[in-house]
PDB file of C-alpha atoms in Angstrom:
ATOM      1  CA  MET J1234     -20.593  18.127  48.789  1.00 36.00           C
ATOM      2  CA  PHE J1235     -16.850  18.490  49.200  1.00 41.00           C
ATOM      3  CA  LEU J1236     -14.449  16.120  47.411  1.00 42.00           C
ATOM      4  CA  ALA J1237     -11.023  15.542  48.793  1.00 44.00           C
ATOM      5  CA  PRO J1238      -8.223  16.339  46.311  1.00 49.00           C
ATOM      6  CA  SER J1239      -7.172  12.677  46.232  1.00 47.00           C
ATOM      7  CA  ALA J1240     -10.673  11.596  45.104  1.00 45.00           C
ATOM      8  CA  PHE J1241     -10.616  14.188  42.314  1.00 46.00           C
ATOM      9  CA  GLU J1242      -7.213  13.034  41.097  1.00 48.00           C
ATOM     10  CA  ARG J1243      -8.375   9.407  40.864  1.00 54.00           C
ATOM     11  CA  LYS J1244     -11.368  10.480  38.770  1.00 51.00           C
ATOM     12  CA  GLU J1245      -9.110  12.524  36.509  1.00 54.00           C
ATOM     13  CA  ASP J1246      -6.620   9.649  36.185  1.00 62.00           C
ATOM     14  CA  LYS J1247      -9.436   7.320  35.173  1.00 66.00           C
ATOM     15  CA  LYS J1248     -10.467   9.711  32.421  1.00 85.00           C
ATOM     16  CA  LYS J1249      -6.874   9.874  31.204  1.00 85.00           C
ATOM     17  CA  GLU J1250      -6.590   6.064  31.205  1.00 86.00           C
ATOM     18  CA  THR J1251      -9.872   5.790  29.324  1.00 85.00           C
ATOM     19  CA  LEU J1252      -8.700   8.307  26.727  1.00 84.00           C
ATOM     20  CA  ILE J1253      -5.422   6.476  26.275  1.00 85.00           C
ATOM     21  CA  ALA J1254      -7.232   3.136  25.826  1.00 84.00           C
ATOM     22  CA  GLU J1255      -9.652   4.676  23.308  1.00 82.00           C
ATOM     23  CA  PHE J1256      -6.781   6.247  21.390  1.00 85.00           C
ATOM     24  CA  GLU J1257      -4.866   2.957  21.275  1.00 86.00           C
ATOM     25  CA  ASP J1258      -8.010   1.155  20.065  1.00 81.00           C
ATOM     26  CA  LEU J1259      -8.559   3.762  17.348  1.00 80.00           C
ATOM     27  CA  GLU J1260      -4.921   3.588  16.309  1.00 86.00           C
ATOM     28  CA  PHE J1261      -5.180  -0.203  15.991  1.00 83.00           C
ATOM     29  CA  GLN J1262      -8.414   0.038  13.972  1.00 80.00           C
ATOM     30  CA  VAL J1263      -6.826   2.538  11.561  1.00 84.00           C
ATOM     31  CA  PHE J1264      -3.814   0.264  11.077  1.00 88.00           C
ATOM     32  CA  ARG J1265      -6.099  -2.739  10.504  1.00 87.00           C
ATOM     33  CA  MET J1266      -8.251  -0.643   8.144  1.00 91.00           C
ATOM     34  CA  GLN J1267      -5.235   0.157   5.975  1.00 93.00           C
ATOM     35  CA  GLU J1268      -4.215  -3.492   5.770  1.00 93.00           C
ATOM     36  CA  ASN J1269      -7.768  -4.707   5.105  1.00 95.00           C
ATOM     37  CA  MET J1270      -8.396  -2.068   2.420  1.00 95.00           C
ATOM     38  CA  LYS J1271      -5.318  -3.242   0.488  1.00 95.00           C
ATOM     39  CA  LYS J1272      -6.627  -6.814   0.485  1.00 96.00           C
ATOM     40  CA  ILE J1273     -10.259  -5.909  -0.297  1.00 97.00           C
ATOM     41  CA  ALA J1274      -9.324  -3.520  -3.136  1.00 97.00           C
ATOM     42  CA  LYS J1275      -7.643  -6.371  -5.034  1.00 96.00           C
ATOM     43  CA  ASN J1276     -11.026  -8.011  -5.779  1.00 96.00           C
ATOM     44  CA  TRP J1277     -13.822  -5.569  -4.951  1.00 97.00           C
ATOM     45  CA  ASN J1278     -14.826  -1.948  -5.334  1.00 96.00           C
ATOM     46  CA  ILE J1279     -14.412  -0.104  -2.034  1.00 97.00           C
ATOM     47  CA  LEU J1280     -17.408   2.169  -1.509  1.00 97.00           C
ATOM     48  CA  GLY J1281     -16.233   3.800   1.686  1.00 96.00           C
ATOM     49  CA  ILE J1282     -15.693   3.529   5.410  1.00 95.00           C
ATOM     50  CA  ASP J1283     -18.162   4.194   8.195  1.00 95.00           C
ATOM     51  CA  GLN J1284     -18.592   3.850  11.947  1.00 93.00           C
ATOM     52  CA  THR J1285     -21.014   1.542  13.722  1.00 92.00           C
ATOM     53  CA  LYS J1286     -23.208   2.590  16.603  1.00 87.00           C
ATOM     54  CA  GLU J1287     -20.428   1.295  18.897  1.00 87.00           C
ATOM     55  CA  GLU J1288     -18.027   3.668  17.086  1.00 83.00           C
ATOM     56  CA  LYS J1289     -16.120   0.829  15.422  1.00 87.00           C
ATOM     57  CA  TRP J1290     -14.774   1.442  11.925  1.00 90.00           C
ATOM     58  CA  VAL J1291     -15.905  -0.726   9.016  1.00 95.00           C
ATOM     59  CA  ILE J1292     -15.042  -0.945   5.325  1.00 97.00           C
ATOM     60  CA  VAL J1293     -17.936  -1.149   2.869  1.00 98.00           C
ATOM     61  CA  TYR J1294     -17.295  -2.662  -0.541  1.00 98.00           C
ATOM     62  CA  ALA J1295     -19.264  -3.978  -3.497  1.00 97.00           C
ATOM     63  CA  SER J1296     -19.365  -6.641  -6.124  1.00 97.00           C
ATOM     64  CA  ASP J1297     -21.541  -5.662  -9.068  1.00 95.00           C
ATOM     65  CA  ASP J1298     -21.538  -7.472 -12.411  1.00 95.00           C
ATOM     66  CA  GLY J1299     -24.638  -5.715 -13.760  1.00 91.00           C
ATOM     67  CA  ASN J1300     -26.861  -8.663 -12.802  1.00 95.00           C
ATOM     68  CA  VAL J1301     -26.077  -9.234  -9.140  1.00 96.00           C
ATOM     69  CA  CYS J1302     -25.077  -6.565  -6.663  1.00 96.00           C
ATOM     70  CA  LYS J1303     -23.594  -7.348  -3.253  1.00 98.00           C
ATOM     71  CA  ILE J1304     -22.904  -4.642  -0.710  1.00 98.00           C
ATOM     72  CA  MET J1305     -20.519  -6.105   1.843  1.00 98.00           C
ATOM     73  CA  LEU J1306     -18.957  -4.912   5.065  1.00 97.00           C
ATOM     74  CA  HIS J1307     -15.885  -5.921   7.030  1.00 96.00           C
ATOM     75  CA  ASP J1308     -15.003  -4.638  10.481  1.00 92.00           C
ATOM     76  CA  CYS J1309     -11.577  -3.172  11.202  1.00 87.00           C
ATOM     77  CA  GLU J1310     -11.002  -5.186  14.353  1.00 85.00           C
ATOM     78  CA  THR J1311     -10.117  -8.414  12.555  1.00 90.00           C
ATOM     79  CA  PRO J1312      -7.858  -9.168   9.592  1.00 93.00           C
ATOM     80  CA  PHE J1313      -9.643  -9.602   6.264  1.00 95.00           C
ATOM     81  CA  ASP J1314      -9.656 -13.284   5.304  1.00 95.00           C
ATOM     82  CA  GLY J1315     -11.646 -12.985   2.077  1.00 95.00           C
ATOM     83  CA  SER J1316     -15.093 -13.126   3.638  1.00 94.00           C
ATOM     84  CA  TRP J1317     -17.487 -10.383   4.685  1.00 96.00           C
ATOM     85  CA  ASP J1318     -18.957  -9.770   8.131  1.00 96.00           C
ATOM     86  CA  PHE J1319     -22.278  -8.540   6.724  1.00 97.00           C
ATOM     87  CA  SER J1320     -23.845  -8.274   3.277  1.00 97.00           C
ATOM     88  CA  ILE J1321     -26.917  -7.359   1.294  1.00 98.00           C
ATOM     89  CA  HIS J1322     -27.390  -9.508  -1.816  1.00 97.00           C
ATOM     90  CA  ALA J1323     -29.551  -8.085  -4.587  1.00 97.00           C
ATOM     91  CA  GLN J1324     -30.313  -8.516  -8.284  1.00 97.00           C
ATOM     92  CA  TYR J1325     -31.126  -6.071 -11.046  1.00 95.00           C
ATOM     93  CA  ASP J1326     -34.346  -6.740 -12.914  1.00 91.00           C
ATOM     94  CA  GLU J1327     -35.449  -5.862 -16.436  1.00 86.00           C
ATOM     95  CA  HIS J1328     -37.171  -2.681 -15.206  1.00 86.00           C
ATOM     96  CA  HIS J1329     -33.924  -1.105 -13.979  1.00 88.00           C
ATOM     97  CA  GLN J1330     -34.778  -1.876 -10.358  1.00 94.00           C
ATOM     98  CA  ILE J1331     -32.892  -3.631  -7.591  1.00 97.00           C
ATOM     99  CA  HIS J1332     -34.518  -6.585  -5.827  1.00 97.00           C
ATOM    100  CA  ILE J1333     -33.031  -7.470  -2.423  1.00 97.00           C
ATOM    101  CA  ASP J1334     -32.627 -11.233  -2.211  1.00 94.00           C
ATOM    102  CA  ASP J1335     -31.079 -11.619   1.226  1.00 93.00           C
ATOM    103  CA  ILE J1336     -29.488  -9.777   4.116  1.00 94.00           C
ATOM    104  CA  ARG J1337     -26.831 -11.819   5.904  1.00 95.00           C
ATOM    105  CA  GLY J1338     -24.781 -11.282   9.041  1.00 94.00           C
ATOM    106  CA  ASP J1339     -24.937 -10.442  12.726  1.00 90.00           C
ATOM    107  CA  GLU J1340     -27.873  -8.346  13.847  1.00 88.00           C
ATOM    108  CA  ASN J1341     -28.032  -5.350  16.178  1.00 89.00           C
ATOM    109  CA  ARG J1342     -24.517  -4.095  15.420  1.00 91.00           C
ATOM    110  CA  GLY J1343     -25.500  -1.355  12.966  1.00 93.00           C
ATOM    111  CA  PHE J1344     -24.059  -3.251   9.995  1.00 96.00           C
ATOM    112  CA  GLY J1345     -27.435  -3.517   8.248  1.00 96.00           C
ATOM    113  CA  SER J1346     -28.044   0.218   8.394  1.00 96.00           C
ATOM    114  CA  ILE J1347     -24.587   0.979   7.065  1.00 97.00           C
ATOM    115  CA  CYS J1348     -24.976  -1.477   4.164  1.00 98.00           C
ATOM    116  CA  MET J1349     -28.504  -0.258   3.376  1.00 97.00           C
ATOM    117  CA  ASN J1350     -27.318   3.354   3.212  1.00 97.00           C
ATOM    118  CA  PHE J1351     -24.555   2.360   0.816  1.00 97.00           C
ATOM    119  CA  LEU J1352     -26.977   0.252  -1.282  1.00 97.00           C
ATOM    120  CA  LYS J1353     -29.304   3.240  -1.615  1.00 96.00           C
ATOM    121  CA  GLU J1354     -26.390   5.493  -2.567  1.00 95.00           C
ATOM    122  CA  HIS J1355     -25.195   2.888  -5.088  1.00 94.00           C
ATOM    123  CA  ALA J1356     -28.716   2.684  -6.545  1.00 93.00           C
ATOM    124  CA  LEU J1357     -28.797   6.455  -7.018  1.00 93.00           C
ATOM    125  CA  GLU J1358     -25.422   6.374  -8.781  1.00 92.00           C
ATOM    126  CA  GLN J1359     -26.722   3.622 -11.107  1.00 89.00           C
ATOM    127  CA  ASN J1360     -29.951   5.551 -11.878  1.00 90.00           C
ATOM    128  CA  ILE J1361     -32.030   2.769 -10.356  1.00 92.00           C
ATOM    129  CA  SER J1362     -35.740   3.608 -10.188  1.00 89.00           C
ATOM    130  CA  CYS J1363     -36.428   1.665  -6.957  1.00 95.00           C
ATOM    131  CA  ILE J1364     -35.258  -0.974  -4.511  1.00 97.00           C
ATOM    132  CA  LYS J1365     -37.745  -3.681  -3.644  1.00 97.00           C
ATOM    133  CA  GLY J1366     -37.847  -7.069  -1.971  1.00 96.00           C
ATOM    134  CA  ASP J1367     -39.965  -9.764  -0.406  1.00 95.00           C
ATOM    135  CA  ILE J1368     -40.477 -10.724   3.195  1.00 93.00           C
ATOM    136  CA  VAL J1369     -41.020 -14.469   3.222  1.00 91.00           C
ATOM    137  CA  LYS J1370     -42.142 -17.146   5.668  1.00 91.00           C
ATOM    138  CA  ARG J1371     -38.600 -17.809   6.973  1.00 89.00           C
ATOM    139  CA  ASP J1372     -38.455 -14.134   8.061  1.00 89.00           C
ATOM    140  CA  TRP J1373     -41.552 -14.398  10.258  1.00 90.00           C
ATOM    141  CA  GLY J1374     -39.579 -15.177  13.420  1.00 89.00           C
ATOM    142  CA  HIS J1375     -38.189 -11.644  13.340  1.00 90.00           C
ATOM    143  CA  ILE J1376     -40.882  -9.793  11.383  1.00 93.00           C
ATOM    144  CA  ASP J1377     -41.180  -6.895  13.852  1.00 94.00           C
ATOM    145  CA  ARG J1378     -37.437  -6.241  13.649  1.00 93.00           C
ATOM    146  CA  LEU J1379     -37.566  -6.354   9.833  1.00 93.00           C
ATOM    147  CA  ILE J1380     -40.487  -3.939   9.646  1.00 95.00           C
ATOM    148  CA  HIS J1381     -38.679  -1.549  11.996  1.00 96.00           C
ATOM    149  CA  PHE J1382     -35.463  -1.810   9.946  1.00 96.00           C
ATOM    150  CA  TYR J1383     -37.109  -1.144   6.582  1.00 96.00           C
ATOM    151  CA  GLU J1384     -39.317   1.663   7.849  1.00 97.00           C
ATOM    152  CA  LYS J1385     -36.288   3.286   9.484  1.00 96.00           C
ATOM    153  CA  HIS J1386     -34.721   3.334   6.010  1.00 96.00           C
ATOM    154  CA  HIS J1387     -37.858   4.881   4.450  1.00 96.00           C
ATOM    155  CA  PHE J1388     -39.146   1.753   2.727  1.00 97.00           C
ATOM    156  CA  HIS J1389     -42.840   1.221   2.247  1.00 97.00           C
ATOM    157  CA  VAL J1390     -43.636  -2.108   3.960  1.00 97.00           C
ATOM    158  CA  SER J1391     -46.709  -4.151   3.074  1.00 96.00           C
ATOM    159  CA  ILE J1392     -47.449  -7.236   5.198  1.00 95.00           C
ATOM    160  CA  GLU J1393     -50.012 -10.026   4.739  1.00 94.00           C
ATOM    161  CA  GLN J1394     -50.063 -11.664   8.181  1.00 92.00           C
ATOM    162  CA  GLU J1395     -52.263 -14.618   7.246  1.00 92.00           C
ATOM    163  CA  LYS J1396     -50.066 -15.548   4.240  1.00 92.00           C
ATOM    164  CA  GLN J1397     -46.830 -14.747   6.116  1.00 93.00           C
ATOM    165  CA  HIS J1398     -45.642 -12.682   3.185  1.00 94.00           C
ATOM    166  CA  GLY J1399     -44.706  -9.086   2.661  1.00 95.00           C
ATOM    167  CA  MET J1400     -43.120  -6.672   0.248  1.00 97.00           C
ATOM    168  CA  ILE J1401     -40.771  -3.739   0.669  1.00 97.00           C
ATOM    169  CA  TYR J1402     -40.343  -0.810  -1.674  1.00 96.00           C
ATOM    170  CA  TRP J1403     -38.060   2.256  -1.702  1.00 97.00           C
ATOM    171  CA  GLN J1404     -37.960   4.947  -4.318  1.00 93.00           C
ATOM    172  CA  PRO J1405     -35.559   7.875  -4.311  1.00 87.00           C
ATOM    173  CA  SER J1406     -37.264  11.158  -3.558  1.00 78.00           C
ATOM    174  CA  ALA J1407     -37.425  13.552  -6.469  1.00 54.00           C
TER     175      ALA J1407
END
């Protein structure tokens, strides 16, 4: 098939326009990231930055008082107003383990995976022996999604269908 030179130029121009738009978006996200990091660092420990599956930059930060640990995330598309866009809330127990209490925020954006990876890294830094949690009746409306999420992150998942209860367990590999 033969393409006329004018058709080729339009395709090339579109690529250039797309690249320019992507660059401008990235430039804006980096600027917003700098501003958000200044605000977040005043009250929380910044753990790092990461990219979502849509290639959007996020800031991951923590609050940890030795009893309760929160791994939180804020996207770099909006100004930080003091609240997180996604978080994993957990508690330390007497056996030097972390128990996940709740996961909060929008689903299917990659935020959960980013926060879980940072929670696991944080656990390793704190010499935590395992991360565990319960799947309870209120979770049953999205149980398949939860099982997929935890198994993707190498958790052992145990489900009792008739009781609508389950447990999750992750231990660092030796």
